[in-house]
Short mmCIF file of C-alpha atoms in Angstrom, two decimals:
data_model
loop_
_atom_site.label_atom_id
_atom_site.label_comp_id
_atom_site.label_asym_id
_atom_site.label_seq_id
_atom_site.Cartn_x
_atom_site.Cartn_y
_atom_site.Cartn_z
CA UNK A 1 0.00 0.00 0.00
CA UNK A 2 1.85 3.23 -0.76
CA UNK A 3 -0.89 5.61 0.47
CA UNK A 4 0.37 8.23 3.11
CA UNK A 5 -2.89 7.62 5.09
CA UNK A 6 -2.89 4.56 7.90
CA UNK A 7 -5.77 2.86 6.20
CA UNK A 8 -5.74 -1.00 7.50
CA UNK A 9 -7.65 -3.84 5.45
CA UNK A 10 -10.96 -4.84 7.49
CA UNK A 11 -11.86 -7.40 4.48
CA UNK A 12 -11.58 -8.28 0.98
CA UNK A 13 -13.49 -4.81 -0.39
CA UNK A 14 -13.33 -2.81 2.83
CA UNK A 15 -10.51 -0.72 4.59
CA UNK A 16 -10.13 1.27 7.22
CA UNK A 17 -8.94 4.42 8.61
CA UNK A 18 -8.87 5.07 12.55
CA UNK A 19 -9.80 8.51 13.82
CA UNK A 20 -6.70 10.45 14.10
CA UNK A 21 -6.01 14.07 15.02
CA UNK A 22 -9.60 15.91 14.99
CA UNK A 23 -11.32 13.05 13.65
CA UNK A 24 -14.51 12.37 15.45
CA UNK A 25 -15.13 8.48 13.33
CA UNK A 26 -13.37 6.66 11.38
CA UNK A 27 -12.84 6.54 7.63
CA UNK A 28 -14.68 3.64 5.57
CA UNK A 29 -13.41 2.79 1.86
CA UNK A 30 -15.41 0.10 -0.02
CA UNK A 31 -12.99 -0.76 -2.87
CA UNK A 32 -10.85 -3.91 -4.14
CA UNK A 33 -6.92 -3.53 -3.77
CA UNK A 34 -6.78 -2.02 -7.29
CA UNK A 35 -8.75 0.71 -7.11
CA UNK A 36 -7.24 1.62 -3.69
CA UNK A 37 -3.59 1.56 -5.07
CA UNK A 38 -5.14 3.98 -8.38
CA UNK A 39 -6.98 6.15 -5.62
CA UNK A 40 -5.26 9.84 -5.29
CA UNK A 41 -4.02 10.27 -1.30
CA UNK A 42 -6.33 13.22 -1.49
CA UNK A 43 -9.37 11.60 -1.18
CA UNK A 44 -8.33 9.79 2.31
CA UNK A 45 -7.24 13.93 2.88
CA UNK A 46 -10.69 14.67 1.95
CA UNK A 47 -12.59 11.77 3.97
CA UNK A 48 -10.40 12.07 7.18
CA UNK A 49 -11.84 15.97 7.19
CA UNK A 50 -15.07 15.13 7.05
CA UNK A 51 -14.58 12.65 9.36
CA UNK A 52 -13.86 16.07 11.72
CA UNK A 53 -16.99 17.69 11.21
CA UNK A 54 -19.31 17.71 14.03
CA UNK A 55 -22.24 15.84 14.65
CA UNK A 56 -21.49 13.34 12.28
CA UNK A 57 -22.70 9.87 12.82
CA UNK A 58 -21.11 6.36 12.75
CA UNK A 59 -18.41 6.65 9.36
CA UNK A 60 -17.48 9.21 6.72
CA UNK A 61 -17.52 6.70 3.46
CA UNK A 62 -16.31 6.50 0.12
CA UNK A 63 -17.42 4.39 -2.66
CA UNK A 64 -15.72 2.30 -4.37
CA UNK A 65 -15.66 5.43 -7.32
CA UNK A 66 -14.25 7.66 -5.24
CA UNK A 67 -11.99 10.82 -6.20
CA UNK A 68 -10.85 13.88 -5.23
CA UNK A 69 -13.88 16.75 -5.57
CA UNK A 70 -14.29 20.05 -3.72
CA UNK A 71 -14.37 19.69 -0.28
CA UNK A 72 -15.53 16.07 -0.05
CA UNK A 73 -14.46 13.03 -2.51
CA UNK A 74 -16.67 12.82 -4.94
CA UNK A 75 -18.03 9.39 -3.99
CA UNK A 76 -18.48 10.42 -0.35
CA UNK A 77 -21.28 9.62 1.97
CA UNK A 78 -22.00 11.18 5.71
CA UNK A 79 -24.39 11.59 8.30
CA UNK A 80 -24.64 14.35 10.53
CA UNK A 81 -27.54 14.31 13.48
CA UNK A 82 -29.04 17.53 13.64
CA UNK A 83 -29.94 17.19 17.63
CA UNK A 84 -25.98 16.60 17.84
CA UNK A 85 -24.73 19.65 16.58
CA UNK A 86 -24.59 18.45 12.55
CA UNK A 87 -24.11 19.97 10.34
CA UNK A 88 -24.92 20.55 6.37
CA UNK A 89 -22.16 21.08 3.84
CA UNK A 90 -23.17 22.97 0.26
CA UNK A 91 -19.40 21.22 -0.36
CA UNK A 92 -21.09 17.79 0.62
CA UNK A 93 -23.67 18.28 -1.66
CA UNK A 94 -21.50 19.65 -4.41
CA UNK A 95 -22.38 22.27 -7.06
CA UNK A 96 -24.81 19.78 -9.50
CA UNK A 97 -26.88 19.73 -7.27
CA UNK A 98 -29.21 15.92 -7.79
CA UNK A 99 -27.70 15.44 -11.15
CA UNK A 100 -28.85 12.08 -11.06
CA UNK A 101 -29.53 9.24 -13.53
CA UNK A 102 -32.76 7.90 -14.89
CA UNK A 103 -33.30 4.76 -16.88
CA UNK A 104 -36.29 4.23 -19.97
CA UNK A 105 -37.85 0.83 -20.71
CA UNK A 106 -38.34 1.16 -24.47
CA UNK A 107 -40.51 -1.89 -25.34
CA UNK A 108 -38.52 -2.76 -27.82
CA UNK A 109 -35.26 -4.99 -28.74
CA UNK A 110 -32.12 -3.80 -30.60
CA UNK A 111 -32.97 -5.81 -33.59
CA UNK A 112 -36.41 -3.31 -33.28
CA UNK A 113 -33.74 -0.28 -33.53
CA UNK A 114 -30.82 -1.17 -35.46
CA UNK A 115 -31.81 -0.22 -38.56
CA UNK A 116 -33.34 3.27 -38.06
CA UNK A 117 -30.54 4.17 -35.18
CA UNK A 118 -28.80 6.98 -37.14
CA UNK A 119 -32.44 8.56 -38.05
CA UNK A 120 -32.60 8.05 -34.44
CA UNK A 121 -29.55 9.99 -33.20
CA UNK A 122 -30.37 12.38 -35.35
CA UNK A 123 -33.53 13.11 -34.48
CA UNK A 124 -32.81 13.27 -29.90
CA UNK A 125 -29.49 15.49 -30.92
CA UNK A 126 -31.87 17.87 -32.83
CA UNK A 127 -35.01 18.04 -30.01
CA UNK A 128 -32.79 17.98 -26.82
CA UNK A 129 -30.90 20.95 -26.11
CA UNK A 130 -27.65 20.06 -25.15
CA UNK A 131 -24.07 21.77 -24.47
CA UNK A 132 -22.56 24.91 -22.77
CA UNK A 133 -25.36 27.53 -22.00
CA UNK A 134 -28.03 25.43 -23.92
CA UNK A 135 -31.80 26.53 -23.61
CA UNK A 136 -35.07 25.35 -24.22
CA UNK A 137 -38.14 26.30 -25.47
CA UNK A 138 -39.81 26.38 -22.25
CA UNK A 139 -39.32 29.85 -20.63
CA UNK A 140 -40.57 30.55 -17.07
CA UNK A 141 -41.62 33.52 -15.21
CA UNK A 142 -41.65 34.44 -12.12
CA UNK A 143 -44.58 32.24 -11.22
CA UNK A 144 -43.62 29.39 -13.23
CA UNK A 145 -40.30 29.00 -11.38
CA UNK A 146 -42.02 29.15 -8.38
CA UNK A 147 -44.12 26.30 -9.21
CA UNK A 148 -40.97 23.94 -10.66
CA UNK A 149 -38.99 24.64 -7.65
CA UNK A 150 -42.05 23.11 -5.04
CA UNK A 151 -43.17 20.44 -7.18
CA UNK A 152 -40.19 18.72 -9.61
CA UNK A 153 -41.46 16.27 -11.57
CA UNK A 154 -45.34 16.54 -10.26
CA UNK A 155 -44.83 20.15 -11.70
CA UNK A 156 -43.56 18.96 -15.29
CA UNK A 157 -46.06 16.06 -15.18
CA UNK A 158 -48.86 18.37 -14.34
CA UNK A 159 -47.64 21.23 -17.19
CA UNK A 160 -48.07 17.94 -20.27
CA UNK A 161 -44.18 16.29 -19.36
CA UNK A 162 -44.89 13.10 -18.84
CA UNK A 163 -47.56 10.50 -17.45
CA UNK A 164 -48.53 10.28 -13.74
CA UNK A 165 -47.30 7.34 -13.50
CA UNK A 166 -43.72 8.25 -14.14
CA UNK A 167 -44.01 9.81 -10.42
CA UNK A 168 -44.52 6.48 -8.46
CA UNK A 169 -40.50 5.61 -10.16
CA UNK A 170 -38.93 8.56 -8.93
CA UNK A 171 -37.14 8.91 -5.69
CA UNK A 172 -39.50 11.47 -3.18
CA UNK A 173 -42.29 10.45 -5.96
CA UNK A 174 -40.60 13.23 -8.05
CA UNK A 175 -41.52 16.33 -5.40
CA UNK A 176 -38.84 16.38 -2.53
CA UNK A 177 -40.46 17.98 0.41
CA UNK A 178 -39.37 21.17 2.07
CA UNK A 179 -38.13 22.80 -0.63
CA UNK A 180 -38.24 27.40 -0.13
CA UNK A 181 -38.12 29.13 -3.45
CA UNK A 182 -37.65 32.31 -1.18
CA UNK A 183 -34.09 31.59 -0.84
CA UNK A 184 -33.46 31.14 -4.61
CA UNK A 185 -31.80 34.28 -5.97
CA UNK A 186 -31.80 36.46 -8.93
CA UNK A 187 -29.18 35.47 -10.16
CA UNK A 188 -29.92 31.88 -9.95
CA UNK A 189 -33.39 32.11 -11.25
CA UNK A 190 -31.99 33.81 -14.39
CA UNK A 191 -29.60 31.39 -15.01
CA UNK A 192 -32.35 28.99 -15.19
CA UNK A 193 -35.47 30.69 -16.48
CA UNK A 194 -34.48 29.25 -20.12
CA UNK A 195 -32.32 25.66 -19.22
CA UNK A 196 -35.87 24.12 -18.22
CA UNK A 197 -34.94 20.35 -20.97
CA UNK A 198 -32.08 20.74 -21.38
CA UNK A 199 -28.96 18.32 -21.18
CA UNK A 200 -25.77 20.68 -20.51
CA UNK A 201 -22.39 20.03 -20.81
CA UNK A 202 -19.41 18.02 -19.01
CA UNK A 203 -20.60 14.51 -18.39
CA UNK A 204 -24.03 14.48 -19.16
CA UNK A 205 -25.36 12.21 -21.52
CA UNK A 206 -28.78 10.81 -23.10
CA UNK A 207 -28.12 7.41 -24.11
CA UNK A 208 -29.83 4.75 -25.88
CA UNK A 209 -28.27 1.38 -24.63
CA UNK A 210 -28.55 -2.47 -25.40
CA UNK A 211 -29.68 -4.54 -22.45
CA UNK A 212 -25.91 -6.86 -22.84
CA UNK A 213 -26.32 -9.08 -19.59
CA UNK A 214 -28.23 -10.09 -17.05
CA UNK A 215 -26.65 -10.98 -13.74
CA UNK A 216 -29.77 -12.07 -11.87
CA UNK A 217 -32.74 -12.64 -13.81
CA UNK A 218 -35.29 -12.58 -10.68
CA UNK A 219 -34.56 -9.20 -10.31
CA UNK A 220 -34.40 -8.13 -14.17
CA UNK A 221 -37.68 -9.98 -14.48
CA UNK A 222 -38.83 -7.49 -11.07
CA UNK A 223 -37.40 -4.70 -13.26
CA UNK A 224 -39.28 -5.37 -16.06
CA UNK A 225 -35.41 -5.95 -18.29
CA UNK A 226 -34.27 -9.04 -20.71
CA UNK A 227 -31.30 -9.34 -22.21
CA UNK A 228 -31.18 -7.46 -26.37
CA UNK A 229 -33.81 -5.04 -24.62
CA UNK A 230 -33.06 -0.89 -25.75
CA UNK A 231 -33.41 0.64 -22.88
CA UNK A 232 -32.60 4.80 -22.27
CA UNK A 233 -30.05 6.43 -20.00
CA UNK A 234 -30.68 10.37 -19.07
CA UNK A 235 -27.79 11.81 -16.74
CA UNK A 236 -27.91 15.38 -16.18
CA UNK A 237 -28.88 17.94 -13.05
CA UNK A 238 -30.02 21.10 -12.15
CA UNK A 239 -28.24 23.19 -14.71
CA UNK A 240 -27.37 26.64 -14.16
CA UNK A 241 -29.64 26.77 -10.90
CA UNK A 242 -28.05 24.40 -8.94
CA UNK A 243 -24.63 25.67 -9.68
CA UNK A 244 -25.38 29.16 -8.34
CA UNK A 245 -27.29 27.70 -5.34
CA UNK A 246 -24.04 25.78 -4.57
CA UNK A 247 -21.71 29.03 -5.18
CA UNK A 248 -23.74 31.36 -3.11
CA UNK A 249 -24.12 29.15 -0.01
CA UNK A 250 -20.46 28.18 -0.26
CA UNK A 251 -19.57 31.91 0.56
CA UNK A 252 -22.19 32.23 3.06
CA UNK A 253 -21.20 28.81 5.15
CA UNK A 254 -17.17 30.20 4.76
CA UNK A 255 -17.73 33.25 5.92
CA UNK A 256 -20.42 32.63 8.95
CA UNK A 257 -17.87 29.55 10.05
CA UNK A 258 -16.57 31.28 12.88
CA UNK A 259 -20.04 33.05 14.26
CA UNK A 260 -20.78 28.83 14.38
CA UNK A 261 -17.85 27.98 16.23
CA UNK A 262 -16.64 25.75 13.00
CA UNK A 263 -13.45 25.41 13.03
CA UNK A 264 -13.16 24.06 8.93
CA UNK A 265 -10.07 21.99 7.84
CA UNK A 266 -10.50 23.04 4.21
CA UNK A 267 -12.67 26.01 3.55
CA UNK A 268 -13.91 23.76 0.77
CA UNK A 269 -15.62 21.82 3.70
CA UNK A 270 -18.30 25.06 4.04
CA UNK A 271 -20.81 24.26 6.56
CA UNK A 272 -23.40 25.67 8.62
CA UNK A 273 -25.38 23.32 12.04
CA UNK A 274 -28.43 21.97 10.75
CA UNK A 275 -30.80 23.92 13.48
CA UNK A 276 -29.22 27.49 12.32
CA UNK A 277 -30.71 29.93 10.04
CA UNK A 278 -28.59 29.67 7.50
CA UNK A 279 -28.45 25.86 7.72
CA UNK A 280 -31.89 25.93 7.30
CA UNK A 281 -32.22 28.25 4.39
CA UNK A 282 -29.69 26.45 1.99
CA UNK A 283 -31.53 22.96 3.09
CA UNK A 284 -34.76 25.19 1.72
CA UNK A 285 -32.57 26.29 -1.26
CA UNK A 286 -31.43 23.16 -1.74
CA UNK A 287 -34.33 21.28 -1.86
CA UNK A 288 -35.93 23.73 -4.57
CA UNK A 289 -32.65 22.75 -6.49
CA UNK A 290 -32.90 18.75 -6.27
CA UNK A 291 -36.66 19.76 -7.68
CA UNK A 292 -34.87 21.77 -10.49
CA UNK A 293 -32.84 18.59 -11.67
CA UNK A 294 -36.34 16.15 -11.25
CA UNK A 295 -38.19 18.67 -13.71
CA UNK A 296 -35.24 19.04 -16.09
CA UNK A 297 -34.80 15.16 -16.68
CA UNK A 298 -38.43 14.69 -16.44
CA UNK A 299 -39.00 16.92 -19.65
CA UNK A 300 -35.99 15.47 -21.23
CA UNK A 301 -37.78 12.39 -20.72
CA UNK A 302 -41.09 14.18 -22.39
CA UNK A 303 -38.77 15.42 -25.08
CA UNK A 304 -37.41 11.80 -25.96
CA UNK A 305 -40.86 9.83 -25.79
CA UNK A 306 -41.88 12.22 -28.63
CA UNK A 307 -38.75 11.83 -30.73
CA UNK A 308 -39.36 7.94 -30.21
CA UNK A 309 -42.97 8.30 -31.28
CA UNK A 310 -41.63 10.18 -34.83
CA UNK A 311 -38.84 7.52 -35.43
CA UNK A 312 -40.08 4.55 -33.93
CA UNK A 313 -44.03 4.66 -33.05
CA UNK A 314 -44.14 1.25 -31.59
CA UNK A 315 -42.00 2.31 -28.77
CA UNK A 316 -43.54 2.33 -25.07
CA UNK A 317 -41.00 4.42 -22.86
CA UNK A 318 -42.00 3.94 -19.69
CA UNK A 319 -39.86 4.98 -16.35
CA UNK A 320 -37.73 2.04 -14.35
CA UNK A 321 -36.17 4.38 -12.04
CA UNK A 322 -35.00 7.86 -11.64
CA UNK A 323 -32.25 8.27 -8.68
CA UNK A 324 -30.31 11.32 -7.97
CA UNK A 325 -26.49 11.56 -6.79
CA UNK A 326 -25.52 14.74 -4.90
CA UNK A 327 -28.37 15.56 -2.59
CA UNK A 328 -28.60 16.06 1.36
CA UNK A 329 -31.73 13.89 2.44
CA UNK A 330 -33.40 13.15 6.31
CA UNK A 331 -34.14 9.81 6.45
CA UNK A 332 -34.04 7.18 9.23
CA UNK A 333 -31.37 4.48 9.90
CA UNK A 334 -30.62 2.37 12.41
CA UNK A 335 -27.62 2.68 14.31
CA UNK A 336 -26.16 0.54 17.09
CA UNK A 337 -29.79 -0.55 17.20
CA UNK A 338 -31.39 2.62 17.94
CA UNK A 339 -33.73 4.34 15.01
CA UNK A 340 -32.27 7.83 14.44
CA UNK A 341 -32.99 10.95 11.96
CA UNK A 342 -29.85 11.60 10.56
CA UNK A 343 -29.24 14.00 7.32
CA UNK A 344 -27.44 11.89 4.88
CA UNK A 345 -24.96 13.81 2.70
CA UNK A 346 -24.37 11.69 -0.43
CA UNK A 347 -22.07 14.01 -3.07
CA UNK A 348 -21.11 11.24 -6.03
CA UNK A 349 -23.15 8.59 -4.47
CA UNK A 350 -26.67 6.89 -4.83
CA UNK A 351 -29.02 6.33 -2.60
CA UNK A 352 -29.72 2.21 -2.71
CA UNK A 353 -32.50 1.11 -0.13
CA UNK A 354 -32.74 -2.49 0.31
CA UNK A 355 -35.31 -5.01 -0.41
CA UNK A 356 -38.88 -3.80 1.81
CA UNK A 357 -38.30 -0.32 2.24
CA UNK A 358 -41.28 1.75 2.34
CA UNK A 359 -39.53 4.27 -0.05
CA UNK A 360 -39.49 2.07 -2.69
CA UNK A 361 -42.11 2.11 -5.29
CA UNK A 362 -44.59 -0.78 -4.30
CA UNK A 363 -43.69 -2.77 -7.20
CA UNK A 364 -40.45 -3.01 -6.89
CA UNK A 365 -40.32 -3.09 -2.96
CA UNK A 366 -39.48 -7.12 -2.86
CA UNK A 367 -36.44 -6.89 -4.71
CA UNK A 368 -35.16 -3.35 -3.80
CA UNK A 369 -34.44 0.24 -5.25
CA UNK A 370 -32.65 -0.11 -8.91
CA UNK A 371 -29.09 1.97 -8.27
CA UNK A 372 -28.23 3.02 -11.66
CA UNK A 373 -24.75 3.18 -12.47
CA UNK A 374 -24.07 5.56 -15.50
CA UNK A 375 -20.79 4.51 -17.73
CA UNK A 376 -19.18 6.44 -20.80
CA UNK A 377 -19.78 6.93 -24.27
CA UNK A 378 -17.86 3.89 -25.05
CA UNK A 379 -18.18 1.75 -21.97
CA UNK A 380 -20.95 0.16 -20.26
CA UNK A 381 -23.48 1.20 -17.64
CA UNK A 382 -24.99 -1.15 -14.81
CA UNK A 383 -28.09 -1.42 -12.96
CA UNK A 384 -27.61 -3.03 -9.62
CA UNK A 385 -30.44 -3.03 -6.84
CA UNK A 386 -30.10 -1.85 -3.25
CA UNK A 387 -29.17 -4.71 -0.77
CA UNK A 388 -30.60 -5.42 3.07
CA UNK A 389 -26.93 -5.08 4.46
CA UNK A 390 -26.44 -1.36 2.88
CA UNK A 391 -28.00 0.51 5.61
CA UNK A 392 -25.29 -0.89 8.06
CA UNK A 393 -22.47 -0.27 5.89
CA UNK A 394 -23.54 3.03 4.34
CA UNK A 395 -26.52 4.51 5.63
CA UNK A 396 -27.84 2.40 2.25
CA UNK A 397 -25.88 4.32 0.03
CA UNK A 398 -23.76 2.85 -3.48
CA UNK A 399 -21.62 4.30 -5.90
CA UNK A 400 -22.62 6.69 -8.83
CA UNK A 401 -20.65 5.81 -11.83
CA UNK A 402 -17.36 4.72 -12.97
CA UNK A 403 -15.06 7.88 -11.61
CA UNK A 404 -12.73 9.99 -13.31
CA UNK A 405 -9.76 8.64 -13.41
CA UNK A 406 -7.98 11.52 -14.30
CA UNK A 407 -8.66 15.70 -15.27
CA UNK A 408 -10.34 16.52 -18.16
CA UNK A 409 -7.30 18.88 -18.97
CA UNK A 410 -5.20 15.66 -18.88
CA UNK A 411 -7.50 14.07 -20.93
CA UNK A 412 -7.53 16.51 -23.49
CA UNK A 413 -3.68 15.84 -24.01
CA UNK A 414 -4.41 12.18 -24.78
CA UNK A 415 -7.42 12.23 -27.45
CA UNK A 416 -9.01 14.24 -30.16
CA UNK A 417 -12.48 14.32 -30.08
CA UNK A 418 -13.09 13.87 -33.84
CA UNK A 419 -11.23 10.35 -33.55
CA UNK A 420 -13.00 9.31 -30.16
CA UNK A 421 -16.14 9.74 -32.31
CA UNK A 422 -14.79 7.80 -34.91
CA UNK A 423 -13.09 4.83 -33.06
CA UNK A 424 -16.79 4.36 -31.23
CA UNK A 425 -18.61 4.62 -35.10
CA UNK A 426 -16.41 1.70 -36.11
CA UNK A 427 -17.69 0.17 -32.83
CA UNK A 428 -20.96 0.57 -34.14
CA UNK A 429 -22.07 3.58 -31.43
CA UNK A 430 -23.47 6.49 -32.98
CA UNK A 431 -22.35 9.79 -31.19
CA UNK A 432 -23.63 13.17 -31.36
CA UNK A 433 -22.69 16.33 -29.70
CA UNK A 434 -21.95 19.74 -30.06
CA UNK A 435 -18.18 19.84 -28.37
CA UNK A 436 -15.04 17.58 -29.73
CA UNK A 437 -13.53 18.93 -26.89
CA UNK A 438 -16.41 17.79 -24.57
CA UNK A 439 -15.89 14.50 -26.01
CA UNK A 440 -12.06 14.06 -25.84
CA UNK A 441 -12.55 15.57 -21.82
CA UNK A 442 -15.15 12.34 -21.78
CA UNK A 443 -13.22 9.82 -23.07
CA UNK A 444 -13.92 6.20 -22.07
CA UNK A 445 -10.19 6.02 -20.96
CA UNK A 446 -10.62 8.94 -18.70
CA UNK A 447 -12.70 6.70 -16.49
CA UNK A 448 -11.77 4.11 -13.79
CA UNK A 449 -13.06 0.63 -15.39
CA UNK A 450 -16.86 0.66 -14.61
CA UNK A 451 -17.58 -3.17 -13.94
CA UNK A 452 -14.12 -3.19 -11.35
CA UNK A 453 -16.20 -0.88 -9.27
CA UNK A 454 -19.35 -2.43 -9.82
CA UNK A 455 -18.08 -5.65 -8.98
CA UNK A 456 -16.40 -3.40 -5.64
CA UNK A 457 -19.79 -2.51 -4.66
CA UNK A 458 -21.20 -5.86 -4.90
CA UNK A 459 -18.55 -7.75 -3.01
CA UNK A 460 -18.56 -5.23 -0.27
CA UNK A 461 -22.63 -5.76 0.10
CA UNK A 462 -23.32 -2.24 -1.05
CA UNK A 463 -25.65 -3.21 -4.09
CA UNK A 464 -26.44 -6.51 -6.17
CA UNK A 465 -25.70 -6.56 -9.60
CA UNK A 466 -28.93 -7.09 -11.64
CA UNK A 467 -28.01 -5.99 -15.36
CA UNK A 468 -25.15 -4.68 -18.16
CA UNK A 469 -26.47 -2.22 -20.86
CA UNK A 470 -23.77 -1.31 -23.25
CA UNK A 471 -24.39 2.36 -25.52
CA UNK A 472 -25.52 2.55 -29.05
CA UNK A 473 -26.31 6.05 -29.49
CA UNK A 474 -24.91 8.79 -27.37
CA UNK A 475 -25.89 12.11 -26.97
CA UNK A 476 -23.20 14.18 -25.24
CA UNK A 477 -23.27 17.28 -23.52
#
């Protein structure tokens, strides 16, 4: 091991670091010995600080996707109990605020597809905004954003996006409670007022995917997937919104630190207690944002059923799941046997409840939450489902993706965008997107290998593996 940190091997896919200086809990990493020996020393720097932060409950953890982000490793999870002195972190929530993943049945195999799949490409790249700055057509007032920042989804459902029943497969039933437009700014409503469908930049995608493997076909049968299915990928977030909610609270929680009595190892750590004003306000603020990213992906969804019906009418998209990464949620877990309300910081990572949880749509409650695990243009995703052991080892939390495994400015020294596309056409995956230099910054080989930390999460009991989707048409932001 040639990490600077003590970290000390509790099992095949789980090691250790003992509290040390400040640190109020230990460390968890669920990874294999690879991925540990590829993993940069700062994000043991980055998990032994939160590990300092008050009130926070049991473990900090990272996944086994874990890298450095601002503040905490992307890939972190923490608790913090409010009647403790916890705190809330607009670092620990990070600046996308619920980007998130969702996944489309199509009704249809890839034989169904093949042949029209260019048409196809053609057609999502032309009706889904995507790239730097990208708007819609949808342009809200005043009122409007009100009414998307309380409701989410149940807003863009109730405005023509979408079918009812789309809400009974997204996390919070696609309206997360508590959310205070009142603390949304100006300059964050601007931003916004035009992104309302639209895809962005960096590593968001819209995928259409073959169904490559199934790994447990109880499950897949649960989930309503066979192997050859087409099935949909839609990764994005809260756009422009989120990223000034996450900038403007930042500065707040730095600079009202010491009126807290926080003493902050990395001012990238930003906090505020849970029970103060201003912990309250970006919780409100924050809430309206995860909202935000539940609309956006919801009319992306609206936007994709209709390109579908044009290019393939005998589709039938409906929603598996919709989960978001990067959120701060209450929820109850049982710790050292005693049920507590603890605010569960998961920045990089996915929520996974296990088989019976009441959260879980009824239909899927037997077999547990699908965690959707979102891949590159050129490698594969994974849908895994939440297992019984996760709330013990994470506060039922998995990983989000495969992880960067290095910059995008390093990444940009490697490939050409313009041959990325065309080594993945001769693979037979149709790409479209406005940025070659958005697509050399993606680059499959920028990422850690996706089914090493799938396979990570699954040994360690963080998530069973239920399916492999590979892409055949990407749109990239």
């Amino acid at each position: 091991m040639s990490s600077d940190y003590p970290l000390k091997r509790q099992s095949e896919f789980s090691w250790r670091i003992d509290p040390f200086g400040k640190m109020r809990v230990p460390g968890i990493v669920y990874a294999d010995e690879q991925l540990i020996e590829a993993m940069d020393d700062k994000v043991f720097e980055q998990l032994c600080n939160v590990a300092t932060l008050p009130g926070i409950v049991q473990a900090a953890y990272a996944m086994p996707d874990a890298h450095w982000g601002y503040g905490f490793p992307i890939g972190g999870v923490a608790a913090f109990d409010a009647d403790e002195g916890g705190v809330v972190s607009a670092g620990g929530v990070g600046f996308d605020i619920s980007c998130g993943v969702r996944a489309l049945r199509t009704g249809l195999t890839v034989d169904e597809i093949e042949s029209r799949k260019t048409q196809l490409a053609d057609a999502l790249y032309r009706e889904v905004p995507v790239g730097v700055g990208s708007t819609g057509r949808i342009h809200l007032n005043e009122k409007g954003m009100n009414a998307m920042l309380l409701g989410g989804a149940r807003w863009a459902v109730e405005q023509g996006y979408g079918d009812p029943a789309d809400l009974d497969h997204i996390e919070e039933r696609g309206c997360m409670r508590g959310a205070d437009p009142g603390e949304i700014s100006a300059r964050a409503r601007k931003r916004q007022q035009d992104e309302m469908g639209t895809l962005g930049s960096g590593n968001h995608y819209l995928e259409v995917q073959r169904v490559a493997e199934i790994y447990d076909s109880k499950i897949a049968t649960a989930f309503g997937l066979q192997e050859n299915d087409a099935v949909v990928f839609i990764h994005c977030g809260s756009r422009g919104l989120g990223h000034q909610i996450g900038t403007e609270f930042l500065k707040y929680m730095v600079l009202a630190a010491s009126s807290h009595h926080l003493e902050l190892p990395d001012r990238e750590l930003a906090c505020a207690p849970i029970n103060s004003e201003l912990g309250q306000a970006y919780l409100g603020a924050m809430r309206a944002g995860i909202n935000c990213a539940l609309a956006n992906r919801q009319i992306i969804t609206h936007l994709t059923r209709q390109v579908f019906a044009e290019v393939l009418p005998e589709a039938d998209l409906t929603l598996l799941f919709d989960v978001s990464h990067n959120t701060c949620k209450l929820e109850t877990h049982t710790v050292e046997g005693r049920k507590r309300k603890l605010y569960v910081h998961r920045k990089g990572a996915t929520r996974a409840f296990g088989p019976g949880h009441p959260d879980i749509p009824e239909v899927l409650r037997a077999v547990g939450q699908p965690v959707l695990i979102g891949g590159s243009m050129g490698t594969e995703s994974h849908i895994l489902a939440g297992s019984s052991q996760g709330e013990t080892l994470s506060f039922n939390s998995a990983c989000h993706g495969a992880g960067r495994a290095m910059s995008r400015h390093q990444a940009t020294k490697l490939w050409k965008g313009r041959s990325v596309v065309d080594e993945l056409g001769a693979r037979g995956i149709v790409i479209r997107s406005p940025s070659m230099r958005g697509v050399a910054e993606e680059a499959p080989g920028a990422y850690k290998d996706v089914r090493a930390v799938v396979d990570a999460a699954q040994s360690a009991g963080l998530a069973r593996k239920v399916a492999r989707v590979e892409p055949l048409v990407c749109i990239k932001g």
